[in-house]
């Protein structure tokens, strides 16, 4: 009997050793996967300061009623008033494939928004030319820039949550984060991989973005759409872009990036330098102080 037990133990030993080998291989693979994930996160980074996102999470962004969400919506398409609930109008006029736009958004707008997002009505708008005889548009850095502009406009104006039939639009923390993500690699705009990565990072529906940009209906066609038109509620990137171009032309804004506060020019980034700025207007702290001052003087609580 003892010999039989030893024989069975001898049979089990190789199996036990095999299991230990498999376990070690699995553990090593798991460790390597974790290390790879950490390296990816460190390299990929995030394009909006974490404290900015944390503040929005604390305010339950994405789980709001229509009333509470409205100040956070993009307002490029709905003709919203300059100020919403006492918030200070803050606007950046850009071209999506412009290096000055990248610098301006990364170094001034996003850091300022991290501190005063709850006190401003932010708008990102775009500079270009439109034809009055057709639906044609023209962008300084080529057709790819027009697509990039439309992507950012569509992102700001898509229904939120994605796929819902609601008047709520994408919260600014997401649409601005998406725009900043694209601008970080502006030379690659509008490559599909870049757009998909940025959409995934900020919780946007790539299919909806693509449909919006692909819908070649201008603002006049939108007005003519009948009540029975099945697509009348769909957003058109072309209509958004033409409306934005016309508005910026009427305002006389031609430089990317032009920053306006309370509907007045605050600072311009052009030719890799700041120009025509308010004293120290290119500094985040100065912009934040001005927004706080205007907000406090408005009597808002």
Short mmCIF file of C-alpha atoms in Angstrom, two decimals:
data_model
loop_
_atom_site.label_atom_id
_atom_site.label_comp_id
_atom_site.label_asym_id
_atom_site.label_seq_id
_atom_site.Cartn_x
_atom_site.Cartn_y
_atom_site.Cartn_z
CA UNK A 1 0.00 0.00 0.00
CA UNK A 2 2.81 2.38 0.85
CA UNK A 3 4.52 1.56 -2.42
CA UNK A 4 1.26 2.27 -4.19
CA UNK A 5 0.95 5.62 -2.42
CA UNK A 6 4.54 6.51 -3.35
CA UNK A 7 3.81 5.54 -6.93
CA UNK A 8 0.75 7.83 -7.01
CA UNK A 9 2.76 10.63 -5.40
CA UNK A 10 5.40 10.17 -8.08
CA UNK A 11 2.72 10.52 -10.73
CA UNK A 12 1.36 13.68 -9.13
CA UNK A 13 4.71 15.43 -8.73
CA UNK A 14 5.26 16.27 -12.40
CA UNK A 15 1.70 17.58 -12.65
CA UNK A 16 2.22 19.79 -9.59
CA UNK A 17 5.47 21.07 -11.07
CA UNK A 18 3.71 21.76 -14.36
CA UNK A 19 1.01 23.74 -12.59
CA UNK A 20 3.65 25.81 -10.79
CA UNK A 21 5.35 26.56 -14.12
CA UNK A 22 2.06 27.64 -15.68
CA UNK A 23 1.29 29.81 -12.64
CA UNK A 24 4.70 31.50 -12.84
CA UNK A 25 4.23 32.20 -16.55
CA UNK A 26 0.75 33.60 -15.92
CA UNK A 27 2.02 35.81 -13.10
CA UNK A 28 4.87 37.15 -15.23
CA UNK A 29 2.49 37.84 -18.11
CA UNK A 30 0.16 39.70 -15.76
CA UNK A 31 3.02 41.79 -14.37
CA UNK A 32 4.24 42.63 -17.88
CA UNK A 33 0.71 43.63 -18.89
CA UNK A 34 0.40 45.94 -15.89
CA UNK A 35 3.79 47.52 -16.61
CA UNK A 36 2.82 48.03 -20.26
CA UNK A 37 -0.45 49.67 -19.22
CA UNK A 38 1.35 52.03 -16.83
CA UNK A 39 3.87 52.99 -19.52
CA UNK A 40 1.02 53.64 -22.00
CA UNK A 41 -0.78 55.90 -19.53
CA UNK A 42 2.40 57.83 -18.75
CA UNK A 43 3.21 58.32 -22.43
CA UNK A 44 -0.35 59.01 -23.60
CA UNK A 45 -1.13 61.29 -20.70
CA UNK A 46 -4.35 63.26 -20.48
CA UNK A 47 -4.98 66.53 -22.19
CA UNK A 48 -7.00 68.27 -19.49
CA UNK A 49 -5.69 68.89 -15.95
CA UNK A 50 -6.96 66.23 -13.58
CA UNK A 51 -8.26 68.80 -11.12
CA UNK A 52 -10.47 70.23 -13.87
CA UNK A 53 -12.08 66.84 -14.47
CA UNK A 54 -12.35 66.15 -10.74
CA UNK A 55 -14.28 69.39 -10.18
CA UNK A 56 -16.77 68.42 -12.86
CA UNK A 57 -17.13 64.94 -11.40
CA UNK A 58 -17.90 66.48 -8.03
CA UNK A 59 -20.60 68.54 -9.72
CA UNK A 60 -22.03 65.32 -11.23
CA UNK A 61 -21.47 66.42 -14.79
CA UNK A 62 -23.22 64.03 -17.14
CA UNK A 63 -25.95 63.28 -14.59
CA UNK A 64 -27.68 66.63 -14.50
CA UNK A 65 -31.11 67.93 -15.25
CA UNK A 66 -31.59 70.10 -18.32
CA UNK A 67 -31.60 73.19 -16.13
CA UNK A 68 -28.38 72.42 -14.27
CA UNK A 69 -26.53 71.22 -17.35
CA UNK A 70 -27.24 74.18 -19.60
CA UNK A 71 -24.31 76.39 -18.49
CA UNK A 72 -21.90 73.60 -19.42
CA UNK A 73 -23.17 73.07 -22.95
CA UNK A 74 -21.42 74.16 -26.09
CA UNK A 75 -23.39 77.09 -27.51
CA UNK A 76 -22.02 77.35 -31.04
CA UNK A 77 -25.21 76.17 -32.68
CA UNK A 78 -28.14 77.23 -30.55
CA UNK A 79 -27.79 81.01 -30.63
CA UNK A 80 -27.41 81.16 -26.86
CA UNK A 81 -26.97 84.58 -25.23
CA UNK A 82 -23.48 85.78 -24.39
CA UNK A 83 -23.90 85.23 -20.66
CA UNK A 84 -25.69 82.31 -19.04
CA UNK A 85 -26.83 82.61 -15.42
CA UNK A 86 -24.36 85.41 -14.70
CA UNK A 87 -21.37 83.57 -16.13
CA UNK A 88 -18.60 85.55 -17.79
CA UNK A 89 -18.33 85.01 -21.57
CA UNK A 90 -14.96 83.47 -22.45
CA UNK A 91 -14.25 82.67 -26.08
CA UNK A 92 -11.28 81.39 -28.06
CA UNK A 93 -11.32 81.93 -31.84
CA UNK A 94 -9.00 79.46 -33.55
CA UNK A 95 -8.04 77.44 -36.63
CA UNK A 96 -7.69 73.75 -35.81
CA UNK A 97 -4.38 73.15 -37.63
CA UNK A 98 -2.71 76.31 -36.35
CA UNK A 99 0.26 75.97 -33.96
CA UNK A 100 -0.73 79.21 -32.23
CA UNK A 101 -4.13 77.68 -31.46
CA UNK A 102 -2.45 74.66 -29.89
CA UNK A 103 -0.27 76.84 -27.67
CA UNK A 104 -3.10 79.20 -26.74
CA UNK A 105 -5.51 76.44 -25.71
CA UNK A 106 -2.90 74.35 -23.88
CA UNK A 107 -1.10 77.16 -22.08
CA UNK A 108 -3.85 79.69 -21.36
CA UNK A 109 -7.41 78.47 -21.87
CA UNK A 110 -7.27 74.99 -20.32
CA UNK A 111 -5.30 76.07 -17.21
CA UNK A 112 -7.71 78.98 -16.70
CA UNK A 113 -10.75 76.76 -17.17
CA UNK A 114 -9.37 74.41 -14.53
CA UNK A 115 -9.83 77.25 -12.03
CA UNK A 116 -12.91 79.17 -13.21
CA UNK A 117 -14.97 76.71 -15.26
CA UNK A 118 -17.95 77.28 -12.98
CA UNK A 119 -17.86 81.05 -13.59
CA UNK A 120 -17.63 81.23 -17.38
CA UNK A 121 -19.75 80.53 -20.43
CA UNK A 122 -17.04 79.10 -22.66
CA UNK A 123 -17.17 78.97 -26.43
CA UNK A 124 -14.66 77.67 -28.97
CA UNK A 125 -15.21 79.21 -32.41
CA UNK A 126 -13.47 78.98 -35.76
CA UNK A 127 -12.04 81.31 -38.38
CA UNK A 128 -12.38 80.79 -42.12
CA UNK A 129 -14.19 81.91 -45.27
CA UNK A 130 -17.55 81.02 -46.80
CA UNK A 131 -18.99 81.44 -50.27
CA UNK A 132 -22.22 83.40 -50.56
CA UNK A 133 -23.02 81.69 -53.86
CA UNK A 134 -22.61 78.07 -52.77
CA UNK A 135 -22.06 75.90 -49.70
CA UNK A 136 -18.28 76.09 -50.12
CA UNK A 137 -16.00 76.87 -47.19
CA UNK A 138 -12.28 77.68 -47.17
CA UNK A 139 -9.71 77.20 -44.41
CA UNK A 140 -6.24 78.75 -44.25
CA UNK A 141 -4.46 75.45 -43.62
CA UNK A 142 -6.41 73.44 -46.17
CA UNK A 143 -9.44 71.12 -46.29
CA UNK A 144 -8.12 69.03 -43.40
CA UNK A 145 -8.46 72.05 -41.15
CA UNK A 146 -12.09 72.49 -42.17
CA UNK A 147 -12.71 68.88 -41.13
CA UNK A 148 -10.90 69.48 -37.83
CA UNK A 149 -12.99 72.58 -37.19
CA UNK A 150 -16.18 70.64 -37.87
CA UNK A 151 -15.10 67.82 -35.57
CA UNK A 152 -14.66 70.23 -32.68
CA UNK A 153 -17.94 72.01 -33.42
CA UNK A 154 -19.79 68.72 -33.69
CA UNK A 155 -18.26 67.53 -30.42
CA UNK A 156 -19.58 70.62 -28.62
CA UNK A 157 -23.07 70.26 -30.05
CA UNK A 158 -23.84 66.54 -29.93
CA UNK A 159 -26.64 65.38 -27.61
CA UNK A 160 -25.45 64.28 -24.19
CA UNK A 161 -25.39 61.56 -22.98
CA UNK A 162 -24.35 60.12 -26.38
CA UNK A 163 -27.24 58.70 -28.36
CA UNK A 164 -29.92 60.33 -26.22
CA UNK A 165 -32.75 62.45 -27.58
CA UNK A 166 -32.22 65.43 -25.32
CA UNK A 167 -31.62 69.16 -25.49
CA UNK A 168 -28.50 68.74 -23.34
CA UNK A 169 -25.26 69.07 -25.24
CA UNK A 170 -21.76 67.83 -24.56
CA UNK A 171 -20.35 69.25 -21.29
CA UNK A 172 -17.51 71.68 -21.91
CA UNK A 173 -15.06 69.53 -19.95
CA UNK A 174 -15.51 66.86 -22.62
CA UNK A 175 -15.72 69.01 -25.76
CA UNK A 176 -12.79 71.21 -24.73
CA UNK A 177 -10.80 68.16 -23.69
CA UNK A 178 -11.50 66.57 -27.08
CA UNK A 179 -10.45 69.75 -28.90
CA UNK A 180 -7.29 70.03 -26.83
CA UNK A 181 -6.51 66.38 -27.53
CA UNK A 182 -6.76 66.96 -31.28
CA UNK A 183 -4.75 70.18 -31.09
CA UNK A 184 -1.96 68.40 -29.22
CA UNK A 185 -1.34 66.53 -32.50
CA UNK A 186 -2.69 69.21 -34.83
CA UNK A 187 -0.47 68.16 -37.74
CA UNK A 188 -2.31 64.82 -37.80
CA UNK A 189 -5.80 66.33 -37.94
CA UNK A 190 -8.10 64.79 -39.23
CA UNK A 191 -6.52 61.31 -39.21
CA UNK A 192 -9.03 58.68 -38.12
CA UNK A 193 -6.81 57.11 -35.45
CA UNK A 194 -6.27 60.46 -33.73
CA UNK A 195 -9.97 61.31 -33.80
CA UNK A 196 -10.97 57.88 -32.49
CA UNK A 197 -8.41 58.04 -29.66
CA UNK A 198 -9.50 61.52 -28.56
CA UNK A 199 -13.19 60.61 -28.79
CA UNK A 200 -12.60 57.52 -26.67
CA UNK A 201 -10.57 59.47 -24.12
CA UNK A 202 -13.37 61.98 -23.55
CA UNK A 203 -16.39 59.74 -23.88
CA UNK A 204 -17.65 60.98 -27.25
CA UNK A 205 -19.45 58.85 -29.82
CA UNK A 206 -17.12 58.56 -32.83
CA UNK A 207 -19.97 57.39 -35.06
CA UNK A 208 -22.04 60.46 -34.16
CA UNK A 209 -19.05 62.74 -34.77
CA UNK A 210 -18.47 61.14 -38.16
CA UNK A 211 -22.15 61.46 -39.10
CA UNK A 212 -22.19 65.12 -38.09
CA UNK A 213 -19.08 65.98 -40.11
CA UNK A 214 -20.31 63.96 -43.09
CA UNK A 215 -23.72 65.65 -43.24
CA UNK A 216 -23.29 68.17 -46.05
CA UNK A 217 -26.26 70.38 -45.27
CA UNK A 218 -25.63 74.10 -44.94
CA UNK A 219 -27.40 76.53 -42.64
CA UNK A 220 -29.89 77.59 -45.35
CA UNK A 221 -30.83 73.97 -46.02
CA UNK A 222 -31.42 73.48 -42.30
CA UNK A 223 -33.88 76.37 -42.28
CA UNK A 224 -35.70 74.98 -45.32
CA UNK A 225 -36.02 71.48 -43.86
CA UNK A 226 -39.67 70.55 -43.45
CA UNK A 227 -41.24 69.24 -40.30
CA UNK A 228 -41.54 65.82 -41.96
CA UNK A 229 -37.84 65.67 -42.83
CA UNK A 230 -36.50 62.58 -40.97
CA UNK A 231 -33.07 64.23 -40.68
CA UNK A 232 -34.25 67.65 -39.55
CA UNK A 233 -32.93 67.13 -36.00
CA UNK A 234 -29.52 65.85 -37.08
CA UNK A 235 -26.57 68.19 -36.66
CA UNK A 236 -24.63 69.24 -39.74
CA UNK A 237 -20.95 70.01 -39.35
CA UNK A 238 -21.06 72.14 -42.49
CA UNK A 239 -23.93 74.26 -41.17
CA UNK A 240 -22.13 74.72 -37.85
CA UNK A 241 -18.93 75.72 -39.63
CA UNK A 242 -20.53 78.20 -42.03
CA UNK A 243 -22.46 79.82 -39.19
CA UNK A 244 -19.26 80.16 -37.16
CA UNK A 245 -17.25 81.55 -40.08
CA UNK A 246 -19.91 84.18 -40.80
CA UNK A 247 -20.10 85.20 -37.16
CA UNK A 248 -16.33 85.61 -36.84
CA UNK A 249 -16.20 87.60 -40.08
CA UNK A 250 -18.90 89.93 -38.74
CA UNK A 251 -16.87 90.37 -35.54
CA UNK A 252 -13.77 91.17 -37.61
CA UNK A 253 -11.72 88.40 -36.01
CA UNK A 254 -9.01 87.03 -38.29
CA UNK A 255 -6.19 85.84 -36.03
CA UNK A 256 -5.84 82.38 -34.55
CA UNK A 257 -5.81 82.40 -31.58
CA UNK A 258 -7.88 85.39 -30.43
CA UNK A 259 -9.13 85.23 -26.85
CA UNK A 260 -12.09 87.36 -25.82
CA UNK A 261 -13.39 87.98 -22.31
CA UNK A 262 -16.80 89.51 -21.78
CA UNK A 263 -17.01 90.02 -25.57
CA UNK A 264 -13.83 92.14 -25.66
CA UNK A 265 -10.44 91.12 -27.03
CA UNK A 266 -8.23 89.97 -24.18
CA UNK A 267 -5.15 88.63 -25.96
CA UNK A 268 -4.01 87.34 -29.36
CA UNK A 269 -1.52 84.57 -30.05
CA UNK A 270 -0.14 85.01 -33.57
CA UNK A 271 3.17 84.19 -35.23
CA UNK A 272 4.33 82.24 -32.16
CA UNK A 273 4.01 85.26 -29.87
CA UNK A 274 1.40 87.09 -27.82
CA UNK A 275 0.12 90.37 -29.24
CA UNK A 276 -2.37 93.11 -28.38
CA UNK A 277 -2.90 91.71 -24.90
CA UNK A 278 -4.26 93.34 -21.80
CA UNK A 279 -1.42 93.89 -19.28
CA UNK A 280 -0.03 90.42 -18.51
CA UNK A 281 -3.02 89.01 -20.39
CA UNK A 282 -1.01 86.02 -21.57
CA UNK A 283 -0.65 84.83 -17.99
CA UNK A 284 -3.18 82.37 -16.61
CA UNK A 285 -3.30 84.07 -13.22
CA UNK A 286 -4.21 87.42 -14.80
CA UNK A 287 -6.99 85.88 -16.88
CA UNK A 288 -8.35 84.06 -13.85
CA UNK A 289 -8.27 87.24 -11.76
CA UNK A 290 -10.18 89.16 -14.44
CA UNK A 291 -12.86 86.48 -14.72
CA UNK A 292 -13.23 86.38 -10.94
CA UNK A 293 -13.53 90.18 -10.86
CA UNK A 294 -16.18 90.28 -13.58
CA UNK A 295 -18.09 87.43 -12.00
CA UNK A 296 -18.04 89.02 -8.55
CA UNK A 297 -19.11 92.39 -9.96
CA UNK A 298 -22.03 90.79 -11.78
CA UNK A 299 -23.63 90.06 -8.43
CA UNK A 300 -23.67 86.30 -9.05
CA UNK A 301 -23.67 84.06 -6.09
#
